Amino acid sequence: MMMTRQLRAALIGVMAWLLAGCSSSTPPVAYYNLDVQAQNQVNGGAPLKVRVMLLTSDADFMSADFYSLQNQPATALGSAQLNTQQFFLTPDQRSKTLRIRSLPEARFIGIMAEYQALDGKVWRLSLPVPEGDAPAFWAFWKRNDGELNARIVAGVNGLRVEKQ
């Protein structure tokens, strides 16, 4: 009888140790799904260059001038810039969809459109990266990461978020 209690206690201890080993100590990573669309004649018929950047902070991104971000983004953003993608929206291809797994240290997504003429246009946006949802301790086989779904429209007045 005493042996059964000790065995039961040991078995419970081993099971708790195994379950703790299945849990993750790193924060879950989120995904972002961006649908970037350009309206007709948004850039006078010329291709519109769009940059999407993963950032640890958006402070430098939001305070830097257009030409610094266009010509020397690494200098303007320093260590806040984790990764960059760029693409062109053209009159023939007016949309681009990105599904990208974020990095654990990313906190913001910076989106920049290189319009031919800025004249008061909103040429940059910053979106917060959602934190991934950690799975329950008993559901170690699946993850339910947070996602950011956004439609970014490049219009005649600049960039805007249509849905999020």
PDB file of C-alpha atoms in Angstrom:
ATOM      1  CA  MET A   1       0.000   0.000   0.000  1.00  0.00           C
ATOM      2  CA  MET A   2       2.833   2.376   0.914  1.00  0.00           C
ATOM      3  CA  MET A   3       4.645   1.357  -2.266  1.00  0.00           C
ATOM      4  CA  THR A   4       1.551   2.148  -4.341  1.00  0.00           C
ATOM      5  CA  ARG A   5       1.348   5.682  -2.944  1.00  0.00           C
ATOM      6  CA  GLN A   6       5.036   6.296  -3.611  1.00  0.00           C
ATOM      7  CA  LEU A   7       4.707   4.896  -7.121  1.00  0.00           C
ATOM      8  CA  ARG A   8       1.650   7.066  -7.780  1.00  0.00           C
ATOM      9  CA  ALA A   9       3.459  10.190  -6.502  1.00  0.00           C
ATOM     10  CA  ALA A  10       6.501   9.404  -8.651  1.00  0.00           C
ATOM     11  CA  LEU A  11       4.310   8.829 -11.704  1.00  0.00           C
ATOM     12  CA  ILE A  12       2.519  12.158 -11.198  1.00  0.00           C
ATOM     13  CA  GLY A  13       5.881  13.909 -10.806  1.00  0.00           C
ATOM     14  CA  VAL A  14       7.214  12.385 -14.043  1.00  0.00           C
ATOM     15  CA  MET A  15       4.035  13.343 -15.944  1.00  0.00           C
ATOM     16  CA  ALA A  16       4.251  16.939 -14.701  1.00  0.00           C
ATOM     17  CA  TRP A  17       7.911  17.095 -15.716  1.00  0.00           C
ATOM     18  CA  LEU A  18       7.089  15.757 -19.212  1.00  0.00           C
ATOM     19  CA  LEU A  19       4.258  18.252 -19.692  1.00  0.00           C
ATOM     20  CA  ALA A  20       6.498  21.113 -18.594  1.00  0.00           C
ATOM     21  CA  GLY A  21       9.079  20.001 -21.151  1.00  0.00           C
ATOM     22  CA  CYS A  22       6.493  20.316 -23.933  1.00  0.00           C
ATOM     23  CA  SER A  23       5.735  23.941 -23.198  1.00  0.00           C
ATOM     24  CA  SER A  24       7.540  26.689 -25.044  1.00  0.00           C
ATOM     25  CA  SER A  25       9.492  29.362 -23.225  1.00  0.00           C
ATOM     26  CA  THR A  26       9.852  31.604 -26.296  1.00  0.00           C
ATOM     27  CA  PRO A  27       6.956  33.843 -27.262  1.00  0.00           C
ATOM     28  CA  PRO A  28       4.937  32.571 -30.223  1.00  0.00           C
ATOM     29  CA  VAL A  29       5.551  34.257 -33.544  1.00  0.00           C
ATOM     30  CA  ALA A  30       2.743  35.935 -35.466  1.00  0.00           C
ATOM     31  CA  TYR A  31       1.972  35.979 -39.161  1.00  0.00           C
ATOM     32  CA  TYR A  32       0.940  38.935 -41.188  1.00  0.00           C
ATOM     33  CA  ASN A  33      -1.170  38.880 -44.306  1.00  0.00           C
ATOM     34  CA  LEU A  34      -0.983  42.102 -46.279  1.00  0.00           C
ATOM     35  CA  ASP A  35      -3.023  42.732 -49.378  1.00  0.00           C
ATOM     36  CA  VAL A  36      -1.521  45.832 -51.016  1.00  0.00           C
ATOM     37  CA  GLN A  37      -3.589  47.383 -53.803  1.00  0.00           C
ATOM     38  CA  ALA A  38      -3.117  50.417 -56.018  1.00  0.00           C
ATOM     39  CA  GLN A  39      -5.952  52.459 -57.452  1.00  0.00           C
ATOM     40  CA  ASN A  40      -5.992  53.458 -61.130  1.00  0.00           C
ATOM     41  CA  GLN A  41      -3.448  56.095 -62.116  1.00  0.00           C
ATOM     42  CA  VAL A  42      -2.147  56.258 -58.547  1.00  0.00           C
ATOM     43  CA  ASN A  43       1.367  57.227 -59.608  1.00  0.00           C
ATOM     44  CA  GLY A  44       0.678  58.939 -62.907  1.00  0.00           C
ATOM     45  CA  GLY A  45       0.802  55.587 -64.708  1.00  0.00           C
ATOM     46  CA  ALA A  46       4.323  54.848 -63.436  1.00  0.00           C
ATOM     47  CA  PRO A  47       5.137  51.793 -61.279  1.00  0.00           C
ATOM     48  CA  LEU A  48       4.818  52.402 -57.539  1.00  0.00           C
ATOM     49  CA  LYS A  49       7.616  50.954 -55.416  1.00  0.00           C
ATOM     50  CA  VAL A  50       6.407  49.624 -52.060  1.00  0.00           C
ATOM     51  CA  ARG A  51       8.640  48.573 -49.158  1.00  0.00           C
ATOM     52  CA  VAL A  52       7.451  46.446 -46.267  1.00  0.00           C
ATOM     53  CA  MET A  53       9.744  46.400 -43.228  1.00  0.00           C
ATOM     54  CA  LEU A  54       9.700  44.445 -39.997  1.00  0.00           C
ATOM     55  CA  LEU A  55      10.716  46.758 -37.159  1.00  0.00           C
ATOM     56  CA  THR A  56      11.498  46.429 -33.473  1.00  0.00           C
ATOM     57  CA  SER A  57      10.294  50.026 -33.012  1.00  0.00           C
ATOM     58  CA  ASP A  58       8.504  52.418 -35.336  1.00  0.00           C
ATOM     59  CA  ALA A  59       9.926  55.609 -33.783  1.00  0.00           C
ATOM     60  CA  ASP A  60      12.773  56.078 -36.294  1.00  0.00           C
ATOM     61  CA  PHE A  61      10.587  54.935 -39.186  1.00  0.00           C
ATOM     62  CA  MET A  62       7.865  57.477 -38.403  1.00  0.00           C
ATOM     63  CA  SER A  63      10.301  60.338 -37.747  1.00  0.00           C
ATOM     64  CA  ALA A  64      12.718  59.813 -40.662  1.00  0.00           C
ATOM     65  CA  ASP A  65      12.297  61.868 -43.809  1.00  0.00           C
ATOM     66  CA  PHE A  66      11.265  60.246 -47.090  1.00  0.00           C
ATOM     67  CA  TYR A  67      14.647  60.509 -48.793  1.00  0.00           C
ATOM     68  CA  SER A  68      16.540  58.948 -45.869  1.00  0.00           C
ATOM     69  CA  LEU A  69      14.203  55.952 -45.895  1.00  0.00           C
ATOM     70  CA  GLN A  70      14.335  55.739 -49.678  1.00  0.00           C
ATOM     71  CA  ASN A  71      18.108  55.986 -50.123  1.00  0.00           C
ATOM     72  CA  GLN A  72      19.614  54.754 -46.839  1.00  0.00           C
ATOM     73  CA  PRO A  73      17.028  52.827 -44.824  1.00  0.00           C
ATOM     74  CA  ALA A  74      19.682  50.896 -42.870  1.00  0.00           C
ATOM     75  CA  THR A  75      21.257  54.160 -41.706  1.00  0.00           C
ATOM     76  CA  ALA A  76      17.917  55.820 -40.934  1.00  0.00           C
ATOM     77  CA  LEU A  77      16.505  52.841 -39.029  1.00  0.00           C
ATOM     78  CA  GLY A  78      19.611  51.262 -37.527  1.00  0.00           C
ATOM     79  CA  SER A  79      18.969  48.126 -35.524  1.00  0.00           C
ATOM     80  CA  ALA A  80      15.205  48.761 -35.546  1.00  0.00           C
ATOM     81  CA  GLN A  81      15.031  47.317 -39.071  1.00  0.00           C
ATOM     82  CA  LEU A  82      14.878  43.520 -38.994  1.00  0.00           C
ATOM     83  CA  ASN A  83      13.942  42.697 -42.557  1.00  0.00           C
ATOM     84  CA  THR A  84      12.723  44.396 -45.740  1.00  0.00           C
ATOM     85  CA  GLN A  85      10.787  43.343 -48.802  1.00  0.00           C
ATOM     86  CA  GLN A  86      10.106  45.532 -51.776  1.00  0.00           C
ATOM     87  CA  PHE A  87       7.987  45.162 -54.871  1.00  0.00           C
ATOM     88  CA  PHE A  88       6.372  47.266 -57.578  1.00  0.00           C
ATOM     89  CA  LEU A  89       2.695  47.830 -58.260  1.00  0.00           C
ATOM     90  CA  THR A  90       2.196  48.564 -61.952  1.00  0.00           C
ATOM     91  CA  PRO A  91      -0.791  49.523 -64.099  1.00  0.00           C
ATOM     92  CA  ASP A  92      -0.899  45.860 -65.215  1.00  0.00           C
ATOM     93  CA  GLN A  93      -0.414  44.347 -61.753  1.00  0.00           C
ATOM     94  CA  ARG A  94      -2.140  46.558 -59.222  1.00  0.00           C
ATOM     95  CA  SER A  95      -2.116  44.221 -56.232  1.00  0.00           C
ATOM     96  CA  LYS A  96       0.288  42.090 -54.248  1.00  0.00           C
ATOM     97  CA  THR A  97      -0.477  39.782 -51.347  1.00  0.00           C
ATOM     98  CA  LEU A  98       2.162  38.953 -48.752  1.00  0.00           C
ATOM     99  CA  ARG A  99       1.905  36.237 -46.094  1.00  0.00           C
ATOM    100  CA  ILE A 100       4.992  36.360 -43.987  1.00  0.00           C
ATOM    101  CA  ARG A 101       5.948  34.840 -40.674  1.00  0.00           C
ATOM    102  CA  SER A 102       7.121  37.579 -38.402  1.00  0.00           C
ATOM    103  CA  LEU A 103      10.214  37.473 -36.230  1.00  0.00           C
ATOM    104  CA  PRO A 104       9.922  37.157 -32.433  1.00  0.00           C
ATOM    105  CA  GLU A 105      11.490  40.582 -31.845  1.00  0.00           C
ATOM    106  CA  ALA A 106       9.300  42.381 -34.439  1.00  0.00           C
ATOM    107  CA  ARG A 107       6.782  44.826 -32.983  1.00  0.00           C
ATOM    108  CA  PHE A 108       5.768  46.868 -36.045  1.00  0.00           C
ATOM    109  CA  ILE A 109       5.365  46.590 -39.794  1.00  0.00           C
ATOM    110  CA  GLY A 110       6.435  49.701 -41.661  1.00  0.00           C
ATOM    111  CA  ILE A 111       4.951  50.214 -45.119  1.00  0.00           C
ATOM    112  CA  MET A 112       6.392  52.847 -47.429  1.00  0.00           C
ATOM    113  CA  ALA A 113       5.226  53.840 -50.929  1.00  0.00           C
ATOM    114  CA  GLU A 114       7.642  55.727 -53.166  1.00  0.00           C
ATOM    115  CA  TYR A 115       5.312  58.087 -55.019  1.00  0.00           C
ATOM    116  CA  GLN A 116       6.712  60.222 -57.854  1.00  0.00           C
ATOM    117  CA  ALA A 117       5.302  63.345 -56.214  1.00  0.00           C
ATOM    118  CA  LEU A 118       4.725  63.379 -52.463  1.00  0.00           C
ATOM    119  CA  ASP A 119       2.762  66.673 -52.293  1.00  0.00           C
ATOM    120  CA  GLY A 120       0.984  65.947 -49.015  1.00  0.00           C
ATOM    121  CA  LYS A 121       0.415  62.230 -49.603  1.00  0.00           C
ATOM    122  CA  VAL A 122       0.532  59.696 -46.787  1.00  0.00           C
ATOM    123  CA  TRP A 123       3.582  57.766 -47.974  1.00  0.00           C
ATOM    124  CA  ARG A 124       4.161  55.579 -44.892  1.00  0.00           C
ATOM    125  CA  LEU A 125       2.141  53.581 -42.391  1.00  0.00           C
ATOM    126  CA  SER A 126       3.049  51.648 -39.276  1.00  0.00           C
ATOM    127  CA  LEU A 127       1.021  48.656 -38.108  1.00  0.00           C
ATOM    128  CA  PRO A 128       1.573  46.847 -34.805  1.00  0.00           C
ATOM    129  CA  VAL A 129       2.474  43.161 -35.096  1.00  0.00           C
ATOM    130  CA  PRO A 130       0.045  41.034 -33.105  1.00  0.00           C
ATOM    131  CA  GLU A 131       1.460  38.833 -30.404  1.00  0.00           C
ATOM    132  CA  GLY A 132       0.993  35.147 -31.077  1.00  0.00           C
ATOM    133  CA  ASP A 133      -1.345  33.233 -28.804  1.00  0.00           C
ATOM    134  CA  ALA A 134       0.415  30.562 -26.777  1.00  0.00           C
ATOM    135  CA  PRO A 135      -1.308  27.190 -26.951  1.00  0.00           C
ATOM    136  CA  ALA A 136      -2.793  25.710 -23.827  1.00  0.00           C
ATOM    137  CA  PHE A 137      -0.347  23.452 -21.982  1.00  0.00           C
ATOM    138  CA  TRP A 138      -2.305  20.319 -22.924  1.00  0.00           C
ATOM    139  CA  ALA A 139      -2.418  21.227 -26.634  1.00  0.00           C
ATOM    140  CA  PHE A 140       1.312  20.975 -27.267  1.00  0.00           C
ATOM    141  CA  TRP A 141       0.758  19.628 -30.792  1.00  0.00           C
ATOM    142  CA  LYS A 142      -0.825  22.745 -32.212  1.00  0.00           C
ATOM    143  CA  ARG A 143      -0.252  26.484 -32.277  1.00  0.00           C
ATOM    144  CA  ASN A 144      -2.731  29.284 -32.637  1.00  0.00           C
ATOM    145  CA  ASP A 145      -0.499  32.180 -33.651  1.00  0.00           C
ATOM    146  CA  GLY A 146      -1.904  35.675 -33.844  1.00  0.00           C
ATOM    147  CA  GLU A 147      -2.360  37.104 -37.302  1.00  0.00           C
ATOM    148  CA  LEU A 148      -2.553  40.572 -38.712  1.00  0.00           C
ATOM    149  CA  ASN A 149      -4.797  40.818 -41.753  1.00  0.00           C
ATOM    150  CA  ALA A 150      -4.761  44.172 -43.471  1.00  0.00           C
ATOM    151  CA  ARG A 151      -5.630  45.635 -46.830  1.00  0.00           C
ATOM    152  CA  ILE A 152      -3.407  48.565 -47.702  1.00  0.00           C
ATOM    153  CA  VAL A 153      -4.637  50.805 -50.504  1.00  0.00           C
ATOM    154  CA  ALA A 154      -2.318  53.144 -52.369  1.00  0.00           C
ATOM    155  CA  GLY A 155      -4.587  55.926 -53.553  1.00  0.00           C
ATOM    156  CA  VAL A 156      -4.206  59.406 -54.967  1.00  0.00           C
ATOM    157  CA  ASN A 157      -3.963  60.825 -51.417  1.00  0.00           C
ATOM    158  CA  GLY A 158      -1.489  58.209 -50.240  1.00  0.00           C
ATOM    159  CA  LEU A 159      -1.600  54.999 -48.252  1.00  0.00           C
ATOM    160  CA  ARG A 160      -4.510  53.946 -46.079  1.00  0.00           C
ATOM    161  CA  VAL A 161      -5.625  50.823 -44.235  1.00  0.00           C
ATOM    162  CA  GLU A 162      -9.024  49.624 -45.434  1.00  0.00           C
ATOM    163  CA  LYS A 163      -9.546  46.693 -43.107  1.00  0.00           C
ATOM    164  CA  GLN A 164      -7.636  45.085 -40.349  1.00  0.00           C
TER     165      GLN A 164
END
